[in-house]
One Martini backbone bead per residue (centre of mass of N, CA, C, O) as a GRO file, in nm:
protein
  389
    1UNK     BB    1  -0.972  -0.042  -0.708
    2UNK     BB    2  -1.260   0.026  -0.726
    3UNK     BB    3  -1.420  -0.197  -0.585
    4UNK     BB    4  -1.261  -0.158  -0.301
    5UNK     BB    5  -1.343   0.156  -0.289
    6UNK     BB    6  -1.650   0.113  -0.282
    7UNK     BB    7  -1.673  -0.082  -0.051
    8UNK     BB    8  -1.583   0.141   0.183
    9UNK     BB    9  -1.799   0.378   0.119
   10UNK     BB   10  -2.042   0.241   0.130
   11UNK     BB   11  -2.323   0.237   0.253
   12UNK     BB   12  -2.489   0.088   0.472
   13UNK     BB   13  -2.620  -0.198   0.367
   14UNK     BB   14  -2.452  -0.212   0.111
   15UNK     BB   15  -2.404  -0.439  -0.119
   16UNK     BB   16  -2.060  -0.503  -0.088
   17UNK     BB   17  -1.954  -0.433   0.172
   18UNK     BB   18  -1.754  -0.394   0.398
   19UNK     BB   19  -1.657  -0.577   0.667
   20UNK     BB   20  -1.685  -0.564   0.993
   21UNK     BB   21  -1.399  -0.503   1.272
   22UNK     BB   22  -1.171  -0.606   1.459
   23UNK     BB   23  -0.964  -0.420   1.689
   24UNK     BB   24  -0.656  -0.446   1.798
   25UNK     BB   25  -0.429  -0.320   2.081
   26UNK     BB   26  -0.052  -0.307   2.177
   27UNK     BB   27   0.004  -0.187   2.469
   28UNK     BB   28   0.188  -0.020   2.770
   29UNK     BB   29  -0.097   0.178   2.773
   30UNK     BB   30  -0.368   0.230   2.821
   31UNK     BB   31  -0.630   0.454   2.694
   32UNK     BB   32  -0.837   0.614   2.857
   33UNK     BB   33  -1.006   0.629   2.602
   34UNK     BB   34  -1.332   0.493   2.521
   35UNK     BB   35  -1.218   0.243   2.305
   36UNK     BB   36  -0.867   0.267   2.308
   37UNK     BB   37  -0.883   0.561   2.120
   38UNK     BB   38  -0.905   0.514   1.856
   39UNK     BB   39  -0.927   0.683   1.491
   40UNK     BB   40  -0.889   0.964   1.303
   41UNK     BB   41  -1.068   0.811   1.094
   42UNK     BB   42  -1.355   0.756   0.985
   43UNK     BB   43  -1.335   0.520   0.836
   44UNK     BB   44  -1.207   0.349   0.968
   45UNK     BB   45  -1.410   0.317   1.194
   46UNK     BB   46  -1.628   0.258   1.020
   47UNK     BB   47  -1.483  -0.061   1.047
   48UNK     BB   48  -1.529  -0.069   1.363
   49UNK     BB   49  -1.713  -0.249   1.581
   50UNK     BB   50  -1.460  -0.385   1.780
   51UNK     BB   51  -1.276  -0.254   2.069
   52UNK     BB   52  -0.914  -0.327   2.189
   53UNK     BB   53  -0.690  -0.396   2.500
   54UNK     BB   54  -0.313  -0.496   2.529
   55UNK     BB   55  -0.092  -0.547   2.708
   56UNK     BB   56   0.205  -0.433   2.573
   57UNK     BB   57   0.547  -0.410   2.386
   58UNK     BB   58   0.764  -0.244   2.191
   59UNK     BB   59   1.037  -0.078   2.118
   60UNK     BB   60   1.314   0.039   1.854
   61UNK     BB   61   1.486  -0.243   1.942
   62UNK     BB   62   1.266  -0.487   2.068
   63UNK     BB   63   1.186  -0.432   2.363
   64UNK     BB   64   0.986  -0.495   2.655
   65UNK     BB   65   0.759  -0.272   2.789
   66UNK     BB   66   0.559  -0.492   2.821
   67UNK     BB   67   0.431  -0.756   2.935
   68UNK     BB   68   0.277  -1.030   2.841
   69UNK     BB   69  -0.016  -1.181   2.953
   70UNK     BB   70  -0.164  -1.492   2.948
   71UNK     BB   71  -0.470  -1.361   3.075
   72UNK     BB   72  -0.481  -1.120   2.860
   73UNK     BB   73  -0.489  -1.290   2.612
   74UNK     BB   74  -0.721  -1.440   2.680
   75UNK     BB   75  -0.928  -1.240   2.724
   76UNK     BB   76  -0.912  -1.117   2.458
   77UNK     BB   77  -0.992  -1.360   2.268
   78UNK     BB   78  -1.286  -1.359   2.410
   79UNK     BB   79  -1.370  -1.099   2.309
   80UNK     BB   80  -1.354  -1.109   2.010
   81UNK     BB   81  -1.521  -1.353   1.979
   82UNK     BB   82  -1.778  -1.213   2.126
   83UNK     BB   83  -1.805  -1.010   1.905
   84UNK     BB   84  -1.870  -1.212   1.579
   85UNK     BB   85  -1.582  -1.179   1.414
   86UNK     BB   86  -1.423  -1.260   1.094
   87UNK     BB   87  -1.232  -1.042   1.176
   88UNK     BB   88  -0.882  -0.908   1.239
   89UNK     BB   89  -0.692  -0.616   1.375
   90UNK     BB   90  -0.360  -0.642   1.467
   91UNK     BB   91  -0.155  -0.370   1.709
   92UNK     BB   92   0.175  -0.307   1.774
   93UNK     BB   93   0.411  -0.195   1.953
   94UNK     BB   94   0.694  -0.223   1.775
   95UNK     BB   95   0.669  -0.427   1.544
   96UNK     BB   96   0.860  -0.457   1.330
   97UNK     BB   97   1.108  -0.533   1.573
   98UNK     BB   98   0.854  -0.708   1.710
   99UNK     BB   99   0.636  -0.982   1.646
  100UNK     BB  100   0.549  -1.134   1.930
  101UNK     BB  101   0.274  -1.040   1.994
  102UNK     BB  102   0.126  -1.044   1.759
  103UNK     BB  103   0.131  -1.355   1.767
  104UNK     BB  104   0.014  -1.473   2.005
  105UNK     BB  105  -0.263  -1.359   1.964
  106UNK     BB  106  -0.314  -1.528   1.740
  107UNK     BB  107  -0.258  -1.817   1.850
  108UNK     BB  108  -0.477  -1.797   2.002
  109UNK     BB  109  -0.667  -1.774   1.843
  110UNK     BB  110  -0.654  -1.969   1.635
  111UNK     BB  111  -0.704  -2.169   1.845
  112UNK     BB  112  -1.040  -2.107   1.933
  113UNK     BB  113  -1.023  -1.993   1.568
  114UNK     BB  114  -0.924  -2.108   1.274
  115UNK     BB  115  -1.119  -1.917   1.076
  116UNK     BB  116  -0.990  -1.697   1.166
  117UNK     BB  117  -0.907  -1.346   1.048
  118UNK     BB  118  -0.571  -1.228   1.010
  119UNK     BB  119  -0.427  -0.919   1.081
  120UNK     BB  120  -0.110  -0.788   1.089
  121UNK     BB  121   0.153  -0.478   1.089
  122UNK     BB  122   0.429  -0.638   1.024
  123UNK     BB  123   0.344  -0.701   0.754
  124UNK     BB  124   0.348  -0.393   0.634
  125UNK     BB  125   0.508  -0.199   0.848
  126UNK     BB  126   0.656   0.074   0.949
  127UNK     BB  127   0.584   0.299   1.174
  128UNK     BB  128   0.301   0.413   1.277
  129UNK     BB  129   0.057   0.289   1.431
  130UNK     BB  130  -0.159   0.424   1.278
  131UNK     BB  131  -0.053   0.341   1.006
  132UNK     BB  132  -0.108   0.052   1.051
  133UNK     BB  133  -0.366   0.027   1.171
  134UNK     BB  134  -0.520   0.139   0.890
  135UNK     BB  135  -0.409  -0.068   0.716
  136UNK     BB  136  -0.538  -0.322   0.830
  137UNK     BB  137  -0.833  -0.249   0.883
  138UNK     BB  138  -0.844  -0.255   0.573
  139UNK     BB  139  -0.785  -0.543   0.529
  140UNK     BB  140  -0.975  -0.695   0.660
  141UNK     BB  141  -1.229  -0.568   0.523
  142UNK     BB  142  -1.155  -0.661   0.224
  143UNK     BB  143  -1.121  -0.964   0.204
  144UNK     BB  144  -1.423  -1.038   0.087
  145UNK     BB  145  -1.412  -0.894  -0.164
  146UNK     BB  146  -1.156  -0.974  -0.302
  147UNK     BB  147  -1.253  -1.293  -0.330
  148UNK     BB  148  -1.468  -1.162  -0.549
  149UNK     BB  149  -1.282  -1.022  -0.751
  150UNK     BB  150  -1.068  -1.273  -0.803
  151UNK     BB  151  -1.278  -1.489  -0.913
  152UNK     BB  152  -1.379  -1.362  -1.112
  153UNK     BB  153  -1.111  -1.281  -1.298
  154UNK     BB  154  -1.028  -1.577  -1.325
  155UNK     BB  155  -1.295  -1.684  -1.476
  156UNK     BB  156  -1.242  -1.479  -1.712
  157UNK     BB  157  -0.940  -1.599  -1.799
  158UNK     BB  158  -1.019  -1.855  -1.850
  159UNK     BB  159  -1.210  -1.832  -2.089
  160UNK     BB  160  -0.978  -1.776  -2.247
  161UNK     BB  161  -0.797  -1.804  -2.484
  162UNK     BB  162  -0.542  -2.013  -2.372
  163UNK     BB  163  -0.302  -1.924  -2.184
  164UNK     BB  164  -0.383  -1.683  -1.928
  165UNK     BB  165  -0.290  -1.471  -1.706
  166UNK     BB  166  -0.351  -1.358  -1.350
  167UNK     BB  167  -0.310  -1.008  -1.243
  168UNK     BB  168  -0.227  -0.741  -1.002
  169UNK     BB  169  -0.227  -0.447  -0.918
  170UNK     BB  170  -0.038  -0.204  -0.769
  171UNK     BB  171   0.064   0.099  -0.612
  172UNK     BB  172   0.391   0.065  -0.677
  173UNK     BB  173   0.351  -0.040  -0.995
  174UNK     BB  174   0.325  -0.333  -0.984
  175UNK     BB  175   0.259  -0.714  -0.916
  176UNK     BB  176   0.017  -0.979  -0.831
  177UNK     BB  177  -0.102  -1.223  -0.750
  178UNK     BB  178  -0.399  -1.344  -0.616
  179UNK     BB  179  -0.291  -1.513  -0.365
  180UNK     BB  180  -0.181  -1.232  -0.239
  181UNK     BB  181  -0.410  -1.045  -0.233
  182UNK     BB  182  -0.596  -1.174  -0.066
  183UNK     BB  183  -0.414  -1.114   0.197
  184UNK     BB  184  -0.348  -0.776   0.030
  185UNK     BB  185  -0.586  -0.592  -0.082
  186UNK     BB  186  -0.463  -0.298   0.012
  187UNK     BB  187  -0.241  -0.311  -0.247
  188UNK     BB  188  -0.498  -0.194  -0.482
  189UNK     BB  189  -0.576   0.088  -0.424
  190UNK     BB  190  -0.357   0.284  -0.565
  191UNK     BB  191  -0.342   0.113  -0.892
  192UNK     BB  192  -0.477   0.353  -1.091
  193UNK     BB  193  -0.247   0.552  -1.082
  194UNK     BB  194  -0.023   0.438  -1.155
  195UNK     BB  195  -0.064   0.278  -1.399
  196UNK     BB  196  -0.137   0.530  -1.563
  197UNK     BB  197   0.181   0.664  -1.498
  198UNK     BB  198   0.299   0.414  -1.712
  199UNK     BB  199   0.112   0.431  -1.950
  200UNK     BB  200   0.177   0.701  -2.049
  201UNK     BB  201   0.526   0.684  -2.055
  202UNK     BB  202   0.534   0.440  -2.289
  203UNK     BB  203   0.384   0.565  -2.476
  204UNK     BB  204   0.548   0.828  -2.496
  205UNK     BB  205   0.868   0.688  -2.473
  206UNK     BB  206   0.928   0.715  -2.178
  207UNK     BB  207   1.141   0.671  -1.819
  208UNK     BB  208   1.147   1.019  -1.748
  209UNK     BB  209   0.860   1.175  -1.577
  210UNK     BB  210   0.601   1.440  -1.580
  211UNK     BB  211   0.250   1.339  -1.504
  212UNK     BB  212  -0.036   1.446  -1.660
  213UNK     BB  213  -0.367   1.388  -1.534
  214UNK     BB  214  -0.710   1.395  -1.642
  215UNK     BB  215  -1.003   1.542  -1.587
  216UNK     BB  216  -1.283   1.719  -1.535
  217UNK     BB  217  -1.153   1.871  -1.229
  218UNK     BB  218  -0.849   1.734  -1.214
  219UNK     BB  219  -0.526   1.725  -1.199
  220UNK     BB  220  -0.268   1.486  -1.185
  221UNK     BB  221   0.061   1.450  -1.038
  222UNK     BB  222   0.355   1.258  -1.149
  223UNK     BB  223   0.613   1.027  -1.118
  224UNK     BB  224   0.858   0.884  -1.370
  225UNK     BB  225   1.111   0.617  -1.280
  226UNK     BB  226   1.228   0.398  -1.455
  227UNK     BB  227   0.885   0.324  -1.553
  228UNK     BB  228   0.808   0.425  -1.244
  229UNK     BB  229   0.709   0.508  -1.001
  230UNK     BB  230   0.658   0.733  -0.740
  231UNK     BB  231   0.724   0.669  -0.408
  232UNK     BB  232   0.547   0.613  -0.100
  233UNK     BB  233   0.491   0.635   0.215
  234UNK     BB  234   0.268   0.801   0.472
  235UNK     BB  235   0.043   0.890   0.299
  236UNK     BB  236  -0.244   1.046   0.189
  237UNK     BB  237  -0.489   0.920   0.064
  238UNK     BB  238  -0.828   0.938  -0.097
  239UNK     BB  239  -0.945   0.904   0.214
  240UNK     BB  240  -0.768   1.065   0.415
  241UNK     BB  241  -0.533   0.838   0.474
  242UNK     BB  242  -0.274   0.730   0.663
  243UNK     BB  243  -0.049   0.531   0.574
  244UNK     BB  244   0.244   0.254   0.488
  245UNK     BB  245   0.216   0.273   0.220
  246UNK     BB  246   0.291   0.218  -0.109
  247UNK     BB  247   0.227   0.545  -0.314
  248UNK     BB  248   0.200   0.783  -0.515
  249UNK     BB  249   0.328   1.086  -0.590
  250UNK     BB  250   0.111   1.373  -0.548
  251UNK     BB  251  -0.080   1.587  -0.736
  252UNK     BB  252  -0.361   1.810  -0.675
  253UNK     BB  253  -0.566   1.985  -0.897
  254UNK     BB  254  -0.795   2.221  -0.934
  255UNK     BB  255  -1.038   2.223  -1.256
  256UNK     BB  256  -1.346   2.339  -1.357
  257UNK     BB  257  -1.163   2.460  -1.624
  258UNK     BB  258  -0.995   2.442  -1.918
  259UNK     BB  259  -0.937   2.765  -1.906
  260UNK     BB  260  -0.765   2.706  -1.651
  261UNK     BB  261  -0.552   2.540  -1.766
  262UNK     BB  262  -0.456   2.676  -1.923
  263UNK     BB  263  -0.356   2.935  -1.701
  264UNK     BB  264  -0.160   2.716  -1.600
  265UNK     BB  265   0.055   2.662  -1.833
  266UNK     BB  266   0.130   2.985  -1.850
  267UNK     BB  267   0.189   3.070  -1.533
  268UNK     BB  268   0.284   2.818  -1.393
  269UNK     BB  269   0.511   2.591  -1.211
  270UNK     BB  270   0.343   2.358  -1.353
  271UNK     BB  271   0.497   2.090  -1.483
  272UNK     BB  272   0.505   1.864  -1.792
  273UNK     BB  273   0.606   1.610  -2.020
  274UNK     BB  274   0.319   1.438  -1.986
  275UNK     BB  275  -0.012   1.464  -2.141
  276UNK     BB  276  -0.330   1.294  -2.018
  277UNK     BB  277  -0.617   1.124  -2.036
  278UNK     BB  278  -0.813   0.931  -1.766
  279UNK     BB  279  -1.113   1.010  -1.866
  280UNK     BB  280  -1.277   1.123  -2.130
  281UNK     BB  281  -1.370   1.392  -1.966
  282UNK     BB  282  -1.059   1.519  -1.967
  283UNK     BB  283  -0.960   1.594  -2.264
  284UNK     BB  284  -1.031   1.931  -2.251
  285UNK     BB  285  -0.806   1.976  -2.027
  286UNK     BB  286  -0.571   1.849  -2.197
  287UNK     BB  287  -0.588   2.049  -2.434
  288UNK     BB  288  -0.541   2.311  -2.247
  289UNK     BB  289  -0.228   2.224  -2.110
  290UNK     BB  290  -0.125   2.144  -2.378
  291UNK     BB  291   0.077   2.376  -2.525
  292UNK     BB  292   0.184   2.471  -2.741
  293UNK     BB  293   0.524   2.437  -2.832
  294UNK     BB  294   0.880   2.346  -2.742
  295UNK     BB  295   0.802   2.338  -2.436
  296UNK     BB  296   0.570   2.170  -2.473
  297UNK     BB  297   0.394   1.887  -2.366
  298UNK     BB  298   0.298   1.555  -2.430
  299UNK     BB  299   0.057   1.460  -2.628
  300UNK     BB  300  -0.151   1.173  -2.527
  301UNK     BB  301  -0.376   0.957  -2.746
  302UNK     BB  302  -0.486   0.662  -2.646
  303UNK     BB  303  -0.701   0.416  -2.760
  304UNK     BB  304  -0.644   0.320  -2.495
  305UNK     BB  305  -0.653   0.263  -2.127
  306UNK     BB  306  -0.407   0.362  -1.952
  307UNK     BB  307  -0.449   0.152  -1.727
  308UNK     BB  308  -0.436  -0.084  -1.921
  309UNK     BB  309  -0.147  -0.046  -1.999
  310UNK     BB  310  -0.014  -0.045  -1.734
  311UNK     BB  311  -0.108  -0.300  -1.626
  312UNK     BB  312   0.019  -0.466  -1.875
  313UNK     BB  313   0.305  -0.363  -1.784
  314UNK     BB  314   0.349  -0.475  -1.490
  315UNK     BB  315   0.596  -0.629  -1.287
  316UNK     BB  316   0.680  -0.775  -0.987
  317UNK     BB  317   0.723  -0.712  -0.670
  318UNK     BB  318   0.835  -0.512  -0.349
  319UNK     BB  319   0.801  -0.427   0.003
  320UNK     BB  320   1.035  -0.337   0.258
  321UNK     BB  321   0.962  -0.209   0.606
  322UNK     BB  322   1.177  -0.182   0.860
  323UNK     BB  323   1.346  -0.234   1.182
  324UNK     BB  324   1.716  -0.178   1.339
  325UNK     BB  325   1.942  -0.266   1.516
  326UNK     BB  326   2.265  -0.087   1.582
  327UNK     BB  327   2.690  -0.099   1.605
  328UNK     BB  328   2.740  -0.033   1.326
  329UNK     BB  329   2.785  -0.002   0.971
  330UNK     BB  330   2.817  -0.319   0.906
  331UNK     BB  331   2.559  -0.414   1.011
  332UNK     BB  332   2.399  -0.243   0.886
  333UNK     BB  333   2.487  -0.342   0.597
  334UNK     BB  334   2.342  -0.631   0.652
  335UNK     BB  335   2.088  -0.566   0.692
  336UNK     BB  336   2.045  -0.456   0.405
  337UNK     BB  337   2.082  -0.719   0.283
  338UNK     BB  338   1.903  -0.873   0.402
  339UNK     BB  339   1.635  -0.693   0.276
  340UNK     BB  340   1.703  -0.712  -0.003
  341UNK     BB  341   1.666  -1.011  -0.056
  342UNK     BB  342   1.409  -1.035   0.056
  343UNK     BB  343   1.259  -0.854  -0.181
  344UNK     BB  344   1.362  -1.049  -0.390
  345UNK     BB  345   1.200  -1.322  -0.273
  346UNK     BB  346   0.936  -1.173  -0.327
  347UNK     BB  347   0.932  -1.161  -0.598
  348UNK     BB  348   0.977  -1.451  -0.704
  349UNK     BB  349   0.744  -1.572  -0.572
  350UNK     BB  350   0.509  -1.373  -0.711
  351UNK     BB  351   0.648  -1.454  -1.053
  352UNK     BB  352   0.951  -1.389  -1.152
  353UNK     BB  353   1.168  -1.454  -1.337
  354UNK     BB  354   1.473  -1.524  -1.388
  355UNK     BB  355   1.702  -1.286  -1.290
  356UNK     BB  356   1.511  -0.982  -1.303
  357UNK     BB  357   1.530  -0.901  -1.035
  358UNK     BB  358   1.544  -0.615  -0.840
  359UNK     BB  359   1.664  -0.309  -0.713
  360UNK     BB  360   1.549   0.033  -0.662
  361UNK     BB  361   1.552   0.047  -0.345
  362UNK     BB  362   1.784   0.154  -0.051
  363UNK     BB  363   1.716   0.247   0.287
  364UNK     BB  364   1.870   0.435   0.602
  365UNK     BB  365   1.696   0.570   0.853
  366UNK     BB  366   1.709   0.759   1.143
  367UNK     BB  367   1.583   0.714   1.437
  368UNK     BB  368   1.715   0.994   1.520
  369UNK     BB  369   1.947   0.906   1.801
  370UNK     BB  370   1.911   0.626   1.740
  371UNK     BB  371   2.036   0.268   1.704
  372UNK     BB  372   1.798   0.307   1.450
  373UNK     BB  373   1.673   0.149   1.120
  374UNK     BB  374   1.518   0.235   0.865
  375UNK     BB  375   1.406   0.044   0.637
  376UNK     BB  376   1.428   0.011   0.278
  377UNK     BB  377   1.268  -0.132   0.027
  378UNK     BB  378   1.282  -0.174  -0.358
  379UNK     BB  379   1.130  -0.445  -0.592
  380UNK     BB  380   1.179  -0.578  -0.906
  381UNK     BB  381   1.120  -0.647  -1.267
  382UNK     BB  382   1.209  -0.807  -1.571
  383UNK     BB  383   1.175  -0.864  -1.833
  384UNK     BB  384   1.313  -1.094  -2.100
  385UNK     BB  385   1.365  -0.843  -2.271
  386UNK     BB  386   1.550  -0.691  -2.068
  387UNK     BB  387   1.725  -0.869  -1.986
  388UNK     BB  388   1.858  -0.948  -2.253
  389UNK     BB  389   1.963  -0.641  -2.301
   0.00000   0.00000   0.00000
């Protein structure tokens, strides 16, 4: 996570900094701000060199809004080309529901220049223009980080004696090849407050807790259930980016001192069941936050980095968030058995024992009055010793 997000952050002109992309929107209207509406997110901006607006999208049905007219599709393509960059994050209205705009798009593009990279919106999932545009965004802009972050990673598991695998952690709690993580880097941004409350919650041998991290000035308080954290969609991460990825829900306290915390504990609505630092300014928070007595939180000590333990213990995920037009229960039964599925096939794919794969999560949820469901999948894995168990 740390590299990932030093390189967003990092001042213009910084070794190492996120490299700055094309953004494209098919929208059914353009919009009169030029140049395309842009995005309220000043880091998503700072990271888009050139933006462009392509008529076209559809509706939550996956009707088309605007057709997609073959010359502006190649007009796009061309202006893309001549903006000079090397990643594209193209967003479509309406992409969930159907992804055939974007697809053509790419296509245009990757036939006039094949190792342009391309991140498309319907990837990611969500129903939110902006929050699916902002996930793409980042997206594109890590991926040349990503690749020397998993390059350097491999050589040094290589390294190691025996056949050790090489893993990376994600926001959901889960974990990813290098393979996977190239091309969705975006997915790693969340991995370390994630890891940490997974690291925590073993330690102290609980699967269902309240768990508070503590630092130098902030408590994060956040949820494990079933030994994963609790996450959502549509959150504002910590750039202040509202995204459609999955990613722990927290509570963020501002502690200025100690005995803030003592206060805290003793006088405050904020429970937790477990508290530990997150890192070792942390301490001194930790130990006046965790107030003794028999009501008093778990207070753990571990001789380990609570993320570092967290991260070995997690295995493949995966996360589905679509949406489908339905007519009536039996159909969403079906789509939602359907996108089941897709999610058990993505952790297989990942790298899940075989058999390990469950559902952790499936929900249905209607948009609005009309006859459509955004699906929502969460899928994980369970060790060789848990499945034997």
């Amino acid at each position: 996570s740390e590299p990932l997000q030093a390189a967003l952050t990092a001042p213009e002109g910084t070794p190492g900094r996120a490299r700055r992309v094309a953004a494209v929107r098919i929208v059914p209207r353009p919009p009169a701000a030029p140049p395309g509406g842009g995005h309220p997110s000043p880091l998503v901006t700072s990271l888009v060199s050139w933006r462009g607006v392509v008529r076209g999208g559809h509706d939550l049905f996956g009707t088309e809004l605007a057709a997609l007219e073959p010359a502006a599709v190649r007009r796009g393509a061309r202006e893309v080309l001549d903006a000079g960059v090397r990643a594209v994050a193209v967003t479509a209205t309406g992409a969930p529901a159907s992804v055939g705009h974007e697809a053509a798009l790419a296509a245009e593009l990757l036939a006039r220049k094949p190792d342009l990279r391309l991140c498309l919106s319907h990837e990611s999932g969500g129903l939110g223009l902006l929050e699916r545009e902002a996930a793409t965004v980042l997206n594109a802009a890590l991926l040349e980080v990503a690749d020397r972050v998993i390059t350097a990673c491999e050589q040094a598991t290589e390294a190691l004696p025996g056949t050790p695998a090489c893993w990376f952690a994600t926001g959901d709690g889960g974990r990813v090849t290098g393979r996977r993580l190239r091309w969705t880097p975006v997915v790693g941004l969340a991995a370390r407050i994630a890891a940490a409350l997974i690291g925590a919650a073993r330690t102290a041998r609980v699967s269902d807790a309240v768990v508070a991290l503590t630092d130098a000035d902030e408590i994060t308080m956040g949820q494990v259930r079933d030994g994963l954290p609790h996450v959502e969609t549509d959150l504002t991460d910590g750039n202040g980016i509202r995204t459609c990825l999955p990613q722990p829900v927290l509570t963020r306290i501002p502690v200025h001192t100690p005995s803030a915390a003592t206060l805290l504990a003793t006088r405050s609505r904020h429970t937790s069941d477990v508290v530990a630092a997150l890192s070792p300014a942390g301490a001194a928070v930790a130990e006046a936050l965790a107030h003794p007595g028999p009501d008093g939180p778990q207070h753990i000590r571990p001789e380990a980095d609570l993320t570092a333990v967290g991260a070995a213990l997690t295995e493949p995920s995966a996360w589905v968030d679509i949406l489908v037009p339905t007519d009536g229960p039996k159909c969403l039964e079906q789509h939602q058995r359907d996108a089941e599925q897709r999610a058990l096939g993505l952790v297989a794919a990942h790298g899940a024992e075989p058999g390990s794969a469950y559902v952790v999560r499936s929900t249905a949820t209607a948009a609005g009055y009309l006859r459509v469901y955004r699906l929502q999948v969460r899928a994980a894995s369970r060790t060789s010793a848990e499945v034997a168990r």
